[in-house]
PDB file of C-alpha atoms in Angstrom:
ATOM      1  CA  MET A   1     -19.065   1.821 -14.242  1.00  0.00           C
ATOM      2  CA  SER A   2     -20.478   0.821 -17.112  1.00  0.00           C
ATOM      3  CA  GLU A   3     -22.468  -2.920 -17.619  1.00  0.00           C
ATOM      4  CA  THR A   4     -18.990  -4.080 -19.772  1.00  0.00           C
ATOM      5  CA  GLU A   5     -16.467  -3.235 -17.034  1.00  0.00           C
ATOM      6  CA  PRO A   6     -16.344  -4.706 -13.648  1.00  0.00           C
ATOM      7  CA  PHE A   7     -14.835  -2.470 -12.134  1.00  0.00           C
ATOM      8  CA  PRO A   8     -14.302   1.501 -12.032  1.00  0.00           C
ATOM      9  CA  PRO A   9     -12.752   3.831 -14.817  1.00  0.00           C
ATOM     10  CA  GLU A  10      -9.189   5.523 -13.780  1.00  0.00           C
ATOM     11  CA  PRO A  11      -8.600   7.489 -12.269  1.00  0.00           C
ATOM     12  CA  TRP A  12     -10.122   5.973  -8.621  1.00  0.00           C
ATOM     13  CA  ASP A  13     -10.905   8.471  -5.702  1.00  0.00           C
ATOM     14  CA  LEU A  14     -10.717   6.588  -2.741  1.00  0.00           C
ATOM     15  CA  ARG A  15     -11.303   7.731   0.861  1.00  0.00           C
ATOM     16  CA  GLY A  16     -11.076   5.643   4.619  1.00  0.00           C
ATOM     17  CA  ARG A  17      -8.377   5.822   7.196  1.00  0.00           C
ATOM     18  CA  MET A  18      -4.747   4.050   6.174  1.00  0.00           C
ATOM     19  CA  HIS A  19      -1.702   2.923   8.080  1.00  0.00           C
ATOM     20  CA  ILE A  20       1.443   3.915   6.577  1.00  0.00           C
ATOM     21  CA  GLY A  21       5.678   1.990   7.934  1.00  0.00           C
ATOM     22  CA  LEU A  22       8.972   2.096   6.579  1.00  0.00           C
ATOM     23  CA  ARG A  23      11.296  -0.170   6.581  1.00  0.00           C
ATOM     24  CA  ARG A  24      14.379  -1.328   5.876  1.00  0.00           C
ATOM     25  CA  VAL A  25      15.074  -5.465   5.583  1.00  0.00           C
ATOM     26  CA  ARG A  26      17.839  -7.229   4.488  1.00  0.00           C
ATOM     27  CA  PRO A  27      18.318  -8.935  -0.290  1.00  0.00           C
ATOM     28  CA  SER A  28      18.048 -11.923   1.399  1.00  0.00           C
ATOM     29  CA  ARG A  29      15.025 -12.068   3.618  1.00  0.00           C
ATOM     30  CA  LEU A  30      12.743 -11.382   0.610  1.00  0.00           C
ATOM     31  CA  PRO A  31      10.622 -13.143  -2.595  1.00  0.00           C
ATOM     32  CA  LYS A  32      12.292 -13.280  -5.748  1.00  0.00           C
ATOM     33  CA  TRP A  33       9.254 -10.395  -6.563  1.00  0.00           C
ATOM     34  CA  PRO A  34       9.380  -9.551 -10.791  1.00  0.00           C
ATOM     35  CA  LEU A  35       9.611  -5.826 -11.741  1.00  0.00           C
ATOM     36  CA  PRO A  36       9.269  -3.851 -15.091  1.00  0.00           C
ATOM     37  CA  GLU A  37      11.636  -4.345 -17.342  1.00  0.00           C
ATOM     38  CA  GLY A  38      14.752  -2.061 -16.687  1.00  0.00           C
ATOM     39  CA  VAL A  39      13.060  -0.912 -12.855  1.00  0.00           C
ATOM     40  CA  ARG A  40      16.155  -2.003 -10.110  1.00  0.00           C
ATOM     41  CA  PRO A  41      15.431  -1.445  -6.465  1.00  0.00           C
ATOM     42  CA  LEU A  42      16.895   1.352  -4.972  1.00  0.00           C
ATOM     43  CA  ASP A  43      19.130  -0.012  -2.016  1.00  0.00           C
ATOM     44  CA  VAL A  44      20.238   1.741   0.936  1.00  0.00           C
ATOM     45  CA  GLY A  45      23.234   0.499   3.435  1.00  0.00           C
ATOM     46  CA  GLY A  46      22.410  -2.885   1.180  1.00  0.00           C
ATOM     47  CA  ARG A  47      18.935  -2.962   2.484  1.00  0.00           C
ATOM     48  CA  ARG A  48      16.222  -2.864   0.167  1.00  0.00           C
ATOM     49  CA  LEU A  49      13.691  -0.118   0.926  1.00  0.00           C
ATOM     50  CA  LEU A  50       9.474  -1.167   2.034  1.00  0.00           C
ATOM     51  CA  LEU A  51       6.279   0.772   2.847  1.00  0.00           C
ATOM     52  CA  THR A  52       3.277  -1.043   4.230  1.00  0.00           C
ATOM     53  CA  PHE A  53      -0.153   0.563   3.775  1.00  0.00           C
ATOM     54  CA  CYS A  54      -2.907  -1.240   6.144  1.00  0.00           C
ATOM     55  CA  VAL A  55      -5.817   0.295   4.268  1.00  0.00           C
ATOM     56  CA  ASP A  56      -9.629   0.867   5.522  1.00  0.00           C
ATOM     57  CA  TYR A  57     -11.133   2.099   2.755  1.00  0.00           C
ATOM     58  CA  SER A  58     -15.139   3.493   2.904  1.00  0.00           C
ATOM     59  CA  PRO A  59     -17.911   3.774   0.841  1.00  0.00           C
ATOM     60  CA  GLU A  60     -17.109   7.761   1.089  1.00  0.00           C
ATOM     61  CA  GLY A  61     -14.748   6.837  -2.394  1.00  0.00           C
ATOM     62  CA  THR A  62     -14.759   5.230  -5.783  1.00  0.00           C
ATOM     63  CA  LEU A  63     -14.972   2.048  -3.972  1.00  0.00           C
ATOM     64  CA  ALA A  64     -14.390   0.023  -0.458  1.00  0.00           C
ATOM     65  CA  TYR A  65     -13.006  -2.157   0.491  1.00  0.00           C
ATOM     66  CA  ARG A  66     -10.056  -3.115   2.384  1.00  0.00           C
ATOM     67  CA  GLU A  67      -5.992  -4.175   1.964  1.00  0.00           C
ATOM     68  CA  LEU A  68      -2.818  -4.781   2.750  1.00  0.00           C
ATOM     69  CA  LEU A  69      -0.338  -2.702   0.697  1.00  0.00           C
ATOM     70  CA  VAL A  70       3.999  -3.744   0.457  1.00  0.00           C
ATOM     71  CA  ALA A  71       5.515  -1.029  -1.730  1.00  0.00           C
ATOM     72  CA  LEU A  72       9.203  -1.806  -2.577  1.00  0.00           C
ATOM     73  CA  ALA A  73      10.958   1.726  -3.736  1.00  0.00           C
ATOM     74  CA  VAL A  74      12.640   1.451  -6.827  1.00  0.00           C
ATOM     75  CA  ARG A  75      14.650   3.221  -9.248  1.00  0.00           C
ATOM     76  CA  GLN A  76      13.726   2.780 -13.415  1.00  0.00           C
ATOM     77  CA  GLY A  77      17.640   5.168 -14.923  1.00  0.00           C
ATOM     78  CA  ARG A  78      17.079   8.456 -12.692  1.00  0.00           C
ATOM     79  CA  ARG A  79      13.592   8.314 -11.397  1.00  0.00           C
ATOM     80  CA  ILE A  80      12.981   6.804  -8.384  1.00  0.00           C
ATOM     81  CA  GLY A  81       9.653   5.284  -7.429  1.00  0.00           C
ATOM     82  CA  CYS A  82       7.730   2.628  -6.365  1.00  0.00           C
ATOM     83  CA  THR A  83       6.749  -0.730  -6.940  1.00  0.00           C
ATOM     84  CA  ALA A  84       3.703  -2.772  -5.075  1.00  0.00           C
ATOM     85  CA  VAL A  85       4.838  -6.222  -5.425  1.00  0.00           C
ATOM     86  CA  ALA A  86       2.646  -8.228  -2.820  1.00  0.00           C
ATOM     87  CA  VAL A  87      -1.365  -7.166  -2.552  1.00  0.00           C
ATOM     88  CA  TRP A  88      -4.183  -8.438  -0.830  1.00  0.00           C
ATOM     89  CA  VAL A  89      -7.397  -6.718  -0.889  1.00  0.00           C
ATOM     90  CA  ASP A  90     -11.134  -7.729  -0.495  1.00  0.00           C
ATOM     91  CA  SER A  91     -13.181  -6.777  -2.912  1.00  0.00           C
ATOM     92  CA  GLU A  92     -13.472  -7.888  -6.705  1.00  0.00           C
ATOM     93  CA  GLN A  93     -13.807  -4.391  -7.950  1.00  0.00           C
ATOM     94  CA  SER A  94     -10.577  -3.707  -6.204  1.00  0.00           C
ATOM     95  CA  LYS A  95      -8.352  -6.548  -7.980  1.00  0.00           C
ATOM     96  CA  ALA A  96      -9.901  -7.038 -11.010  1.00  0.00           C
ATOM     97  CA  GLY A  97      -9.485  -3.045 -11.352  1.00  0.00           C
ATOM     98  CA  GLY A  98      -6.031  -3.030 -10.147  1.00  0.00           C
ATOM     99  CA  ARG A  99      -4.660  -5.768 -12.600  1.00  0.00           C
ATOM    100  CA  THR A 100      -6.200  -4.424 -15.653  1.00  0.00           C
ATOM    101  CA  LEU A 101      -5.214  -0.991 -15.725  1.00  0.00           C
ATOM    102  CA  TRP A 102      -2.113  -0.433 -13.135  1.00  0.00           C
ATOM    103  CA  GLY A 103      -0.962  -3.906 -12.566  1.00  0.00           C
ATOM    104  CA  ILE A 104      -1.157  -3.860  -9.567  1.00  0.00           C
ATOM    105  CA  PRO A 105      -0.881  -7.539  -8.336  1.00  0.00           C
ATOM    106  CA  LYS A 106      -3.907  -7.752  -5.722  1.00  0.00           C
ATOM    107  CA  GLU A 107      -4.996 -11.311  -4.162  1.00  0.00           C
ATOM    108  CA  ILE A 108      -7.893 -12.230  -2.934  1.00  0.00           C
ATOM    109  CA  GLY A 109      -7.719 -12.342   1.079  1.00  0.00           C
ATOM    110  CA  HIS A 110     -10.285 -11.832   3.795  1.00  0.00           C
ATOM    111  CA  PHE A 111      -9.743  -9.056   7.332  1.00  0.00           C
ATOM    112  CA  THR A 112     -10.440  -8.402   9.692  1.00  0.00           C
ATOM    113  CA  TRP A 113     -10.136  -4.695  10.994  1.00  0.00           C
ATOM    114  CA  GLU A 114     -11.170  -4.945  15.490  1.00  0.00           C
ATOM    115  CA  PRO A 115     -10.219  -1.983  17.877  1.00  0.00           C
ATOM    116  CA  GLY A 116      -7.333  -3.784  20.508  1.00  0.00           C
ATOM    117  CA  ALA A 117      -6.839  -2.752  23.387  1.00  0.00           C
ATOM    118  CA  GLY A 118      -4.942   0.601  24.690  1.00  0.00           C
ATOM    119  CA  PRO A 119      -4.845   3.799  23.784  1.00  0.00           C
ATOM    120  CA  PRO A 120      -7.880   5.537  22.244  1.00  0.00           C
ATOM    121  CA  GLY A 121      -7.341   4.827  18.068  1.00  0.00           C
ATOM    122  CA  THR A 122      -5.681   1.369  18.129  1.00  0.00           C
ATOM    123  CA  GLU A 123      -6.518  -1.261  15.939  1.00  0.00           C
ATOM    124  CA  HIS A 124      -5.415  -4.554  14.858  1.00  0.00           C
ATOM    125  CA  VAL A 125      -6.551  -6.538  12.122  1.00  0.00           C
ATOM    126  CA  THR A 126      -6.057  -9.908  10.660  1.00  0.00           C
ATOM    127  CA  LEU A 127      -5.297 -11.110   7.003  1.00  0.00           C
ATOM    128  CA  ARG A 128      -5.986 -14.643   6.142  1.00  0.00           C
ATOM    129  CA  ALA A 129      -5.117 -15.907   2.498  1.00  0.00           C
ATOM    130  CA  PRO A 130      -3.542 -18.302   0.526  1.00  0.00           C
ATOM    131  CA  GLY A 131       0.271 -18.281   0.435  1.00  0.00           C
ATOM    132  CA  THR A 132       0.623 -16.072   3.718  1.00  0.00           C
ATOM    133  CA  GLY A 133      -1.385 -18.187   6.347  1.00  0.00           C
ATOM    134  CA  GLU A 134      -2.593 -15.105   9.083  1.00  0.00           C
ATOM    135  CA  VAL A 135      -0.915 -12.085   9.315  1.00  0.00           C
ATOM    136  CA  ARG A 136      -1.125  -9.921  12.620  1.00  0.00           C
ATOM    137  CA  ALA A 137      -1.154  -6.695  12.745  1.00  0.00           C
ATOM    138  CA  ALA A 138      -1.591  -4.009  15.779  1.00  0.00           C
ATOM    139  CA  PHE A 139      -1.659  -0.386  15.016  1.00  0.00           C
ATOM    140  CA  ARG A 140      -1.530   1.711  18.483  1.00  0.00           C
ATOM    141  CA  PRO A 141      -0.487   6.258  18.516  1.00  0.00           C
ATOM    142  CA  GLY A 142       2.506   7.531  18.893  1.00  0.00           C
ATOM    143  CA  ARG A 143       3.633   8.764  22.244  1.00  0.00           C
ATOM    144  CA  THR A 144       5.956  11.631  21.662  1.00  0.00           C
ATOM    145  CA  LEU A 145       4.428  13.814  18.613  1.00  0.00           C
ATOM    146  CA  PRO A 146       1.169  15.349  18.871  1.00  0.00           C
ATOM    147  CA  ARG A 147      -1.233  12.809  18.152  1.00  0.00           C
ATOM    148  CA  ARG A 148      -2.167  14.544  14.783  1.00  0.00           C
ATOM    149  CA  LEU A 149      -1.201  17.310  12.894  1.00  0.00           C
ATOM    150  CA  PRO A 150      -3.339  20.343  11.983  1.00  0.00           C
ATOM    151  CA  VAL A 151      -2.549  20.013   8.137  1.00  0.00           C
ATOM    152  CA  ARG A 152      -3.170  17.869   5.619  1.00  0.00           C
ATOM    153  CA  LEU A 153      -0.068  17.106   3.915  1.00  0.00           C
ATOM    154  CA  PRO A 154       0.220  15.375   0.290  1.00  0.00           C
ATOM    155  CA  ILE A 155       2.478  13.106  -0.609  1.00  0.00           C
ATOM    156  CA  ARG A 156       2.703  12.444  -4.896  1.00  0.00           C
ATOM    157  CA  THR A 157       4.026   9.843  -5.870  1.00  0.00           C
ATOM    158  CA  ARG A 158       4.585   7.010  -9.421  1.00  0.00           C
ATOM    159  CA  LEU A 159       3.809   3.070  -8.774  1.00  0.00           C
ATOM    160  CA  LEU A 160       5.414   2.502 -11.485  1.00  0.00           C
ATOM    161  CA  GLN A 161       3.802  -1.044 -13.021  1.00  0.00           C
ATOM    162  CA  GLU A 162       4.226  -3.671 -16.197  1.00  0.00           C
ATOM    163  CA  VAL A 163       0.938  -3.591 -17.735  1.00  0.00           C
ATOM    164  CA  ASP A 164       1.093  -5.846 -20.888  1.00  0.00           C
ATOM    165  CA  GLY A 165       4.649  -5.479 -21.291  1.00  0.00           C
ATOM    166  CA  GLU A 166       4.240  -1.381 -20.974  1.00  0.00           C
ATOM    167  CA  VAL A 167       6.294  -0.329 -17.889  1.00  0.00           C
ATOM    168  CA  LEU A 168       3.368   2.950 -16.257  1.00  0.00           C
ATOM    169  CA  ALA A 169       4.168   5.068 -14.192  1.00  0.00           C
ATOM    170  CA  VAL A 170       0.968   5.181 -12.421  1.00  0.00           C
ATOM    171  CA  PRO A 171       0.380   8.539 -10.410  1.00  0.00           C
ATOM    172  CA  ALA A 172      -0.998   8.304  -6.302  1.00  0.00           C
ATOM    173  CA  HIS A 173      -1.363  11.250  -5.365  1.00  0.00           C
ATOM    174  CA  LEU A 174      -2.605  11.171  -1.451  1.00  0.00           C
ATOM    175  CA  THR A 175      -2.655  13.922   1.085  1.00  0.00           C
ATOM    176  CA  GLY A 176      -4.825  13.852   4.984  1.00  0.00           C
ATOM    177  CA  ARG A 177      -3.245  14.471   8.085  1.00  0.00           C
ATOM    178  CA  PRO A 178      -0.667  12.230   9.677  1.00  0.00           C
ATOM    179  CA  ALA A 179      -0.441  10.833  13.401  1.00  0.00           C
ATOM    180  CA  PRO A 180       2.564   9.535  14.523  1.00  0.00           C
ATOM    181  CA  ALA A 181       1.932   5.128  14.764  1.00  0.00           C
ATOM    182  CA  ARG A 182       3.866   2.190  16.317  1.00  0.00           C
ATOM    183  CA  THR A 183       2.853  -1.024  13.995  1.00  0.00           C
ATOM    184  CA  SER A 184       4.060  -4.292  13.832  1.00  0.00           C
ATOM    185  CA  PHE A 185       3.767  -7.039  12.192  1.00  0.00           C
ATOM    186  CA  ARG A 186       2.798 -10.867  13.253  1.00  0.00           C
ATOM    187  CA  PRO A 187       2.745 -13.273  10.445  1.00  0.00           C
ATOM    188  CA  ASP A 188       2.939 -16.426  10.224  1.00  0.00           C
ATOM    189  CA  PRO A 189       6.949 -17.914   9.668  1.00  0.00           C
ATOM    190  CA  ALA A 190       6.795 -19.642   6.775  1.00  0.00           C
ATOM    191  CA  GLY A 191       4.039 -17.593   5.113  1.00  0.00           C
ATOM    192  CA  GLU A 192       5.081 -14.817   2.204  1.00  0.00           C
ATOM    193  CA  LEU A 193       5.323 -11.960   4.422  1.00  0.00           C
ATOM    194  CA  ALA A 194       7.500 -13.709   6.820  1.00  0.00           C
ATOM    195  CA  PHE A 195       9.943 -10.561   6.612  1.00  0.00           C
ATOM    196  CA  LEU A 196       7.644  -7.852   8.356  1.00  0.00           C
ATOM    197  CA  GLY A 197       8.158 -10.179  11.712  1.00  0.00           C
ATOM    198  CA  GLU A 198      11.111  -8.344  11.350  1.00  0.00           C
ATOM    199  CA  GLY A 199      13.082  -5.219  12.919  1.00  0.00           C
ATOM    200  CA  ARG A 200      10.214  -2.549  13.615  1.00  0.00           C
ATOM    201  CA  PRO A 201       9.623   0.264  11.010  1.00  0.00           C
ATOM    202  CA  LEU A 202      12.150   2.991  10.286  1.00  0.00           C
ATOM    203  CA  LEU A 203       8.978   4.987  10.317  1.00  0.00           C
ATOM    204  CA  ALA A 204       5.445   4.245  11.316  1.00  0.00           C
ATOM    205  CA  PHE A 205       1.712   7.034  11.316  1.00  0.00           C
ATOM    206  CA  THR A 206      -1.613   6.941  10.138  1.00  0.00           C
ATOM    207  CA  LEU A 207      -3.336   8.948   8.268  1.00  0.00           C
ATOM    208  CA  GLU A 208      -6.848   9.960   9.258  1.00  0.00           C
ATOM    209  CA  ASP A 209      -9.644  11.311   6.617  1.00  0.00           C
ATOM    210  CA  PHE A 210      -7.035  10.374   3.989  1.00  0.00           C
ATOM    211  CA  ARG A 211      -7.931  11.154  -0.016  1.00  0.00           C
ATOM    212  CA  PHE A 212      -6.634   9.422  -2.392  1.00  0.00           C
ATOM    213  CA  ARG A 213      -5.965   9.771  -6.225  1.00  0.00           C
ATOM    214  CA  VAL A 214      -4.854   6.803  -8.016  1.00  0.00           C
ATOM    215  CA  GLY A 215      -4.665   6.381 -11.826  1.00  0.00           C
ATOM    216  CA  PHE A 216      -4.409   8.511 -14.702  1.00  0.00           C
ATOM    217  CA  ARG A 217      -6.582  10.754 -17.248  1.00  0.00           C
ATOM    218  CA  PRO A 218      -6.105  10.350 -20.774  1.00  0.00           C
ATOM    219  CA  PRO A 219      -3.678  10.711 -22.278  1.00  0.00           C
ATOM    220  CA  ARG A 220      -0.948   7.847 -19.919  1.00  0.00           C
ATOM    221  CA  GLU A 221       2.674   7.755 -19.796  1.00  0.00           C
ATOM    222  CA  ARG A 222       4.485   5.043 -20.792  1.00  0.00           C
ATOM    223  CA  LEU A 223       8.106   4.036 -19.598  1.00  0.00           C
ATOM    224  CA  GLY A 224      10.778   2.240 -21.391  1.00  0.00           C
TER     225      GLY A 224
END
């Protein structure tokens, strides 16, 4: 990182522990998030698909910070991907880099992250930030499948984001050993994440000791 830039150059290689959830939500329950030009929500059965990521990035990676990210499944023509629509981090470097490099709308929030009562691996996370109020989440190991799969699974996608009027397909490559999990959110009903209190995730799992690379190596891919 140079003295003139407040954040590391891309790509970022991140490490840590991550809780992921997939849910379907009625469009009427969601905020009117702005999307890049030509990008539309991907509806399934009249519902929107949302991914939630609650992440504790460790010092072994490019940056160490905590994050709650909500991504909306989208399409741009025949291309399917995700757009990060609501994000909170506790790092000014992460906020500045995410916004400047990739158009990810990161805001600053305060996190508490602590073990909870229950099986080993149970964690309780609380986010406090303007607009959200207090959001509480609990992550517990699943009951029906093996605690952790023996192989590292790769997940590749593109974040369709807009920077200075240009639509970027930001490459994101995640690997880790997924373990089934049970996830619950208790958001402030008056906050902008109130929809996370609706129903249960269709799928939830934890990635321990993940490796996550996000960003471009030159040249960048531009869309639209």
